Coordinates of C-alpha atoms in Angstrom, one line a residue:
M18 CA 263.3 36.1 104.5
T19 CA 263.5 33.7 101.8
Q20 CA 260.7 32.6 99.4
Q21 CA 260.4 29.1 101.3
N22 CA 257.8 31.2 103.8
V23 CA 255.4 31.1 100.9
V24 CA 254.2 28.3 98.8
P25 CA 252.3 29.4 95.8
S26 CA 249.6 26.6 95.1
K27 CA 248.5 26.2 91.6
T28 CA 247.5 23.0 89.7
K29 CA 246.6 22.0 86.3
S30 CA 243.3 20.4 85.6
G31 CA 242.9 16.8 86.3
I32 CA 239.3 17.1 84.4
N33 CA 238.7 16.4 80.6
R34 CA 239.0 19.5 79.0
D35 CA 236.5 18.6 76.2
L36 CA 233.6 19.0 78.4
A37 CA 234.6 22.8 79.2
V38 CA 231.4 23.9 77.4
A39 CA 229.5 26.5 79.2
Q40 CA 226.0 25.8 80.0
K41 CA 223.5 28.7 80.3
P42 CA 222.9 28.7 84.2
P43 CA 219.4 28.5 85.4
A44 CA 219.7 31.6 87.4
A45 CA 221.9 34.3 86.9
P46 CA 224.4 35.2 90.2
G47 CA 223.0 38.7 90.5
G48 CA 225.8 40.8 89.8
Y49 CA 228.1 42.7 92.0
I50 CA 227.1 43.7 95.4
P51 CA 226.9 47.5 95.2
I52 CA 229.5 48.5 97.6
P53 CA 230.8 51.8 97.6
R54 CA 234.5 52.4 97.8
R55 CA 234.5 54.4 100.7
R56 CA 232.4 51.8 102.6
V57 CA 234.5 48.9 101.4
L58 CA 237.7 50.8 102.8
K59 CA 235.8 50.8 106.3
N60 CA 234.6 47.3 106.3
L61 CA 237.9 46.1 105.6
E62 CA 239.5 47.7 108.6
I63 CA 241.5 50.1 106.5
N64 CA 241.4 53.2 108.5
G65 CA 244.0 52.8 111.6
G66 CA 245.5 50.6 114.0
Q67 CA 242.4 50.6 116.2
R68 CA 240.4 48.8 113.0
I69 CA 243.4 46.7 112.3
N70 CA 243.2 45.4 116.2
A71 CA 239.4 44.8 115.5
W72 CA 240.0 42.8 112.5
V73 CA 242.7 40.6 114.3
D74 CA 240.2 39.9 117.0
S75 CA 237.9 38.5 114.7
M76 CA 240.9 36.3 113.0
R77 CA 241.3 35.0 116.8
A78 CA 237.5 34.5 117.5
S79 CA 237.2 32.6 114.1
S80 CA 240.5 30.6 114.6
P81 CA 241.0 30.1 118.3
T82 CA 244.4 28.8 119.5
H83 CA 243.6 28.5 123.3
A84 CA 241.6 25.8 124.8
K85 CA 238.7 26.5 127.6
S86 CA 239.2 24.7 130.7
T87 CA 237.8 21.3 130.7
S88 CA 234.7 21.9 133.0
S89 CA 233.6 25.1 131.2
F90 CA 234.2 23.2 127.7
A91 CA 232.1 19.9 128.9
E92 CA 229.3 22.2 129.9
E93 CA 229.2 24.0 126.8
H94 CA 229.5 21.1 124.6
S95 CA 226.7 19.1 126.4
S96 CA 224.4 22.0 126.1
W97 CA 225.6 22.5 122.3
I98 CA 225.1 18.8 121.6
L99 CA 221.3 18.9 122.4
R100 CA 220.8 21.8 119.9
H101 CA 222.9 19.6 117.3
P102 CA 222.8 15.8 118.0
S103 CA 225.0 13.5 116.6
A104 CA 224.1 12.6 113.1
L105 CA 224.8 9.0 113.6
D106 CA 223.0 8.7 116.6
M107 CA 220.0 10.1 115.1
F108 CA 220.0 8.3 111.9
E109 CA 216.6 6.3 112.4
Q110 CA 215.1 9.9 112.6
I111 CA 217.1 10.9 109.5
M112 CA 215.7 8.0 107.6
D113 CA 212.2 8.7 108.7
A114 CA 212.4 12.3 107.3
S115 CA 214.1 11.0 103.8
R116 CA 211.9 8.2 103.1
G117 CA 210.7 8.4 99.7
K118 CA 212.6 11.0 98.6
Q119 CA 215.5 11.4 96.4
I120 CA 218.2 12.1 98.4
V121 CA 221.2 14.5 97.1
M122 CA 224.6 15.0 98.8
F123 CA 226.7 18.0 99.2
L124 CA 230.2 17.5 100.7
D125 CA 232.6 20.0 101.8
Y126 CA 236.4 19.1 101.1
D127 CA 238.8 20.3 104.0
G128 CA 237.9 19.2 107.3
T129 CA 235.1 17.0 106.1
L130 CA 236.5 14.7 103.7
S131 CA 239.9 15.3 104.7
P132 CA 241.5 16.3 108.2
I133 CA 243.0 19.8 108.5
V134 CA 246.4 19.9 107.9
D135 CA 249.3 22.5 108.4
D136 CA 250.2 22.2 104.7
P137 CA 247.1 22.6 102.4
D138 CA 248.8 20.9 99.4
R139 CA 248.9 17.7 101.4
A140 CA 245.2 17.6 102.7
F141 CA 244.7 14.2 101.3
M142 CA 241.6 12.1 101.8
S143 CA 242.1 8.5 103.0
D144 CA 241.2 5.4 100.7
S145 CA 238.4 4.6 103.3
M146 CA 236.9 8.0 102.7
R147 CA 237.4 7.6 99.0
K148 CA 235.4 4.5 99.0
T149 CA 232.6 5.9 101.1
V150 CA 232.3 8.8 98.6
R151 CA 232.3 6.6 95.5
K152 CA 229.6 4.4 97.2
L153 CA 227.5 7.4 98.0
A154 CA 227.7 8.6 94.4
R155 CA 226.5 5.4 93.2
C156 CA 223.2 5.8 95.4
F157 CA 222.8 9.5 95.0
P158 CA 223.6 12.5 93.2
T159 CA 226.8 13.7 94.8
A160 CA 228.7 17.1 94.8
I161 CA 232.0 18.4 96.4
V162 CA 231.4 22.1 97.3
T163 CA 234.5 23.7 98.4
G164 CA 236.9 26.9 98.7
R165 CA 239.6 25.1 97.0
C166 CA 240.1 25.3 93.2
R167 CA 238.0 23.0 91.4
D168 CA 241.0 21.2 89.8
K169 CA 243.0 20.7 93.0
V170 CA 240.0 18.8 94.6
Y171 CA 239.4 16.9 91.5
N172 CA 243.0 15.7 92.0
F173 CA 242.8 14.9 95.5
V174 CA 239.5 13.0 95.2
R175 CA 239.9 11.4 91.6
L176 CA 236.2 10.5 91.4
A177 CA 234.9 11.6 87.7
E178 CA 231.4 10.8 88.7
L179 CA 230.7 13.6 91.0
Y180 CA 229.7 17.3 90.7
Y181 CA 232.6 19.7 91.4
A182 CA 231.8 23.2 92.7
G183 CA 235.4 25.1 93.5
S184 CA 236.0 28.2 94.5
H185 CA 233.0 28.5 97.1
G186 CA 230.6 27.7 94.2
M187 CA 232.2 30.0 91.3
D188 CA 233.3 27.2 89.5
I189 CA 231.0 24.3 88.9
Q190 CA 231.5 21.3 86.7
G191 CA 229.2 18.2 86.2
P192 CA 230.5 14.7 86.0
T193 CA 233.0 13.5 83.5
R194 CA 232.0 10.0 83.6
D195 CA 228.6 8.5 82.8
S196 CA 226.4 8.6 85.7
K197 CA 222.8 7.8 86.2
Y198 CA 222.6 11.2 87.8
S199 CA 224.3 13.4 85.0
N200 CA 222.3 15.5 82.7
K201 CA 224.2 14.3 79.4
D202 CA 221.1 13.3 78.3
K203 CA 219.7 16.6 78.3
G204 CA 222.5 18.2 76.2
E205 CA 225.3 20.0 77.0
P206 CA 227.6 19.0 80.6
V207 CA 227.1 21.5 83.2
L208 CA 229.7 24.2 83.6
F209 CA 228.9 27.2 85.1
Q210 CA 231.5 30.2 86.3
P211 CA 229.7 33.3 87.3
A212 CA 232.8 35.1 88.2
S213 CA 234.9 34.5 85.0
E214 CA 235.5 38.3 84.3
F215 CA 237.4 38.3 87.7
L216 CA 240.3 36.1 86.8
P217 CA 242.8 38.6 85.7
M218 CA 242.4 40.4 89.0
I219 CA 242.8 37.3 91.2
D220 CA 246.0 36.7 89.5
E221 CA 247.4 39.8 90.0
V222 CA 245.9 39.8 93.6
Y223 CA 247.6 36.2 94.1
N224 CA 251.0 37.3 92.8
E225 CA 251.1 40.8 95.0
L226 CA 250.2 38.6 98.0
V227 CA 252.8 36.0 97.4
E228 CA 255.5 39.0 97.5
K229 CA 253.9 40.3 100.7
M230 CA 253.5 37.5 102.3
K231 CA 257.5 36.8 101.9
S232 CA 258.2 38.7 105.1
I233 CA 255.8 36.5 107.5
P234 CA 257.3 33.1 108.5
G235 CA 254.6 30.4 108.1
A236 CA 252.2 32.4 105.6
R237 CA 251.0 30.3 102.8
V238 CA 249.0 32.0 99.5
E239 CA 247.0 29.5 97.8
N240 CA 245.4 30.5 94.1
N241 CA 242.0 28.9 94.3
K242 CA 241.3 30.4 90.5
F243 CA 238.3 32.6 91.5
C244 CA 239.5 33.2 95.0
V245 CA 242.9 33.7 96.9
S246 CA 243.3 32.1 100.5
V247 CA 246.0 33.4 102.8
H248 CA 246.7 30.5 105.2
F249 CA 247.9 31.6 108.7
R250 CA 247.9 28.3 110.6
C251 CA 251.7 28.3 110.9
V252 CA 252.0 31.9 111.5
D253 CA 253.1 33.0 115.0
E254 CA 249.8 34.7 116.4
K255 CA 252.1 37.8 117.3
K256 CA 252.5 38.1 113.6
W257 CA 248.7 38.2 112.7
S258 CA 248.5 41.9 112.9
E259 CA 251.5 42.3 110.3
L260 CA 249.7 39.5 108.0
A261 CA 246.5 41.7 108.2
Q262 CA 248.5 44.7 107.4
E263 CA 249.9 43.4 104.4
V264 CA 246.6 41.6 103.2
R265 CA 244.9 45.4 103.9
S266 CA 247.6 47.1 101.6
V267 CA 246.9 44.6 98.7
L268 CA 243.1 44.6 99.1
K269 CA 242.5 48.2 99.5
E270 CA 243.4 48.6 95.7
Y271 CA 240.7 46.4 94.7
P272 CA 237.1 47.6 95.6
K273 CA 235.4 45.0 93.8
L274 CA 237.0 42.0 95.8
R275 CA 236.0 41.1 99.5
L276 CA 237.4 39.4 102.5
N277 CA 235.9 36.4 104.3
Q278 CA 237.5 34.5 107.0
G279 CA 237.6 30.9 107.8
R280 CA 239.8 28.7 110.3
K281 CA 242.9 30.3 110.2
V282 CA 242.6 31.5 106.5
L283 CA 241.7 34.9 105.0
E284 CA 240.2 34.3 101.7
I285 CA 239.7 37.1 98.9
R286 CA 236.9 36.6 96.5
P287 CA 234.8 38.5 94.2
S288 CA 232.1 41.0 95.4
I289 CA 229.1 38.9 93.7
K290 CA 226.1 37.7 95.1
W291 CA 227.4 34.1 95.0
D292 CA 228.4 31.6 97.6
K293 CA 227.9 27.8 98.8
G294 CA 224.2 28.2 99.0
K295 CA 223.9 29.5 96.0
A296 CA 225.8 26.7 94.3
L297 CA 223.9 24.1 96.3
E298 CA 220.6 25.7 94.8
F299 CA 222.1 26.0 91.3
L300 CA 222.9 22.2 91.2
L301 CA 219.7 21.1 92.4
E302 CA 218.0 23.2 89.6
S303 CA 220.7 21.4 87.1
L304 CA 219.8 18.0 88.6
G305 CA 216.1 19.1 87.9
F306 CA 214.9 19.4 91.7
A307 CA 214.4 23.3 91.9
N308 CA 210.7 23.0 92.6
C309 CA 210.4 19.6 93.7
N310 CA 208.9 18.9 97.0
D311 CA 210.3 15.3 97.2
V312 CA 213.9 15.9 97.5
F313 CA 215.9 15.5 100.5
P314 CA 219.4 17.6 100.2
V315 CA 222.1 16.9 102.9
Y316 CA 225.1 19.2 103.2
I317 CA 228.0 18.2 105.3
G318 CA 230.7 20.8 106.3
D319 CA 233.0 22.2 108.8
D320 CA 233.5 25.8 108.3
K321 CA 231.9 29.4 108.6
T322 CA 231.7 29.3 104.7
D323 CA 229.3 26.3 104.6
E324 CA 226.7 28.1 106.7
D325 CA 225.3 29.8 103.5
A326 CA 224.4 26.3 102.4
F327 CA 223.0 25.2 105.8
K328 CA 221.0 28.3 105.9
K329 CA 219.9 27.7 102.3
L330 CA 218.6 24.2 103.2
R331 CA 216.7 25.7 106.3
D332 CA 215.2 28.5 104.0
R333 CA 214.1 25.5 101.7
G334 CA 212.5 23.5 104.5
Q335 CA 214.2 20.4 102.8
G336 CA 216.9 18.2 104.0
F337 CA 219.4 19.1 106.9
G338 CA 222.9 20.4 107.3
I339 CA 225.5 18.4 109.5
L340 CA 228.4 20.4 110.9
V341 CA 231.7 18.6 111.5
S342 CA 233.2 20.0 114.5
K343 CA 234.7 19.1 117.8
F344 CA 233.9 22.3 119.6
P345 CA 230.3 24.1 120.0
K346 CA 229.9 26.9 117.2
D347 CA 227.2 29.3 116.0
T348 CA 225.6 27.2 113.2
T349 CA 222.1 26.4 111.5
A350 CA 223.3 23.1 110.6
S351 CA 220.8 20.6 112.4
Y352 CA 223.3 17.6 113.3
S353 CA 226.8 17.6 113.7
L354 CA 229.6 14.6 113.5
Q355 CA 232.9 14.8 115.7
E356 CA 235.4 14.7 112.6
P357 CA 236.0 13.5 109.1
N358 CA 236.5 10.0 110.3
E359 CA 232.8 9.7 111.8
A360 CA 231.7 10.6 108.4
S361 CA 234.0 7.6 106.6
D362 CA 233.5 5.2 109.5
G363 CA 229.6 6.2 109.9
F364 CA 228.4 6.2 106.5
P365 CA 229.4 2.7 104.8
S366 CA 227.2 1.1 107.6
T367 CA 224.2 3.3 106.8
I368 CA 224.3 3.8 103.1
G369 CA 222.4 0.5 102.9
G370 CA 219.4 1.7 104.8
M371 CA 219.5 5.0 103.0
E372 CA 219.1 3.1 99.8
T373 CA 215.9 2.0 100.8
S374 CA 214.5 5.3 100.9
I375 CA 215.4 6.1 97.3
P376 CA 212.1 5.8 94.8
S377 CA 212.2 3.0 92.5
S378 CA 212.4 5.3 89.5
P379 CA 213.3 9.0 89.2
S380 CA 210.0 9.4 87.3
T381 CA 208.5 9.3 90.7
F382 CA 209.2 13.1 90.7
P383 CA 207.0 15.0 88.1
C384 CA 209.4 17.9 88.2
V385 CA 212.4 15.8 87.1
N386 CA 210.8 15.5 83.8
E387 CA 209.2 18.6 83.1

């Protein structure tokens, strides 16, 4: 099989390197998750074909390829939408909850700001979506929180006034352009990388997977700096078991790494206590809102990895999560949107109203200036 089946994805930074100065994080990531090697092998379905079959079943469950019957889907969707109503339909209720509070926006990228596409290197956001995000950033502190490499997402978005949290929050950098919400007046800019020691290991795994995936048509391996993604969206479902075997054969040699599943993607990342929920918490603290009662975080995402952020908001009892999905899913998000276009088309008409909920001055919040 030829190299064409595997498209390594690695981009150079589009962000000003002059700002790459590490800031001491408000909270430590908590170190390794202590998982014994024997347990790692079991959890990664290493032992036997029966376990691999269970792993593939899990891949199918998180990446369905067969639609349900129209009547069954309609009934399930109606029940689900009652529990997770449209964020656009419920805008007045959201406005009432956020009034007088500082809104902070957190946005996933793939499936939220851009459509899901077969080629991850072509997941471009539309011009209208970019205008929407730029307008959001003028109104509220805004962050992109994604599993992608931070540099790559920056090159997609091209807005220097945002916070970017790549690799599921393991690579965070603050605005590189002056912004009324940046912390440049407080000293060094935000840069936080809690898994830096894993970089050589991640590169090794990436290179090994590139070689392994050459035998599987349609497989794509993406280096997201602090994690590696194996995309199987274009892989025949009959080959999923073989793909799982190949990933397993690499991962079993790296007990300090763990596997996560998303929509038609397997992700290998460091076994540290860090995820999108932790990244959200870190950014709120960096902005001065850690112990603030009058902050209203909004997180919009579409995938299983975004659930950590939805759960964090629910645990904090502040703000809400919005799940972007056409199909019913188990989620702790409060509201839903059908697709990225709803965010693009809906937000511009509502931002004007949301601006009225922002206090006249950040000094309204004692915790900001502490």
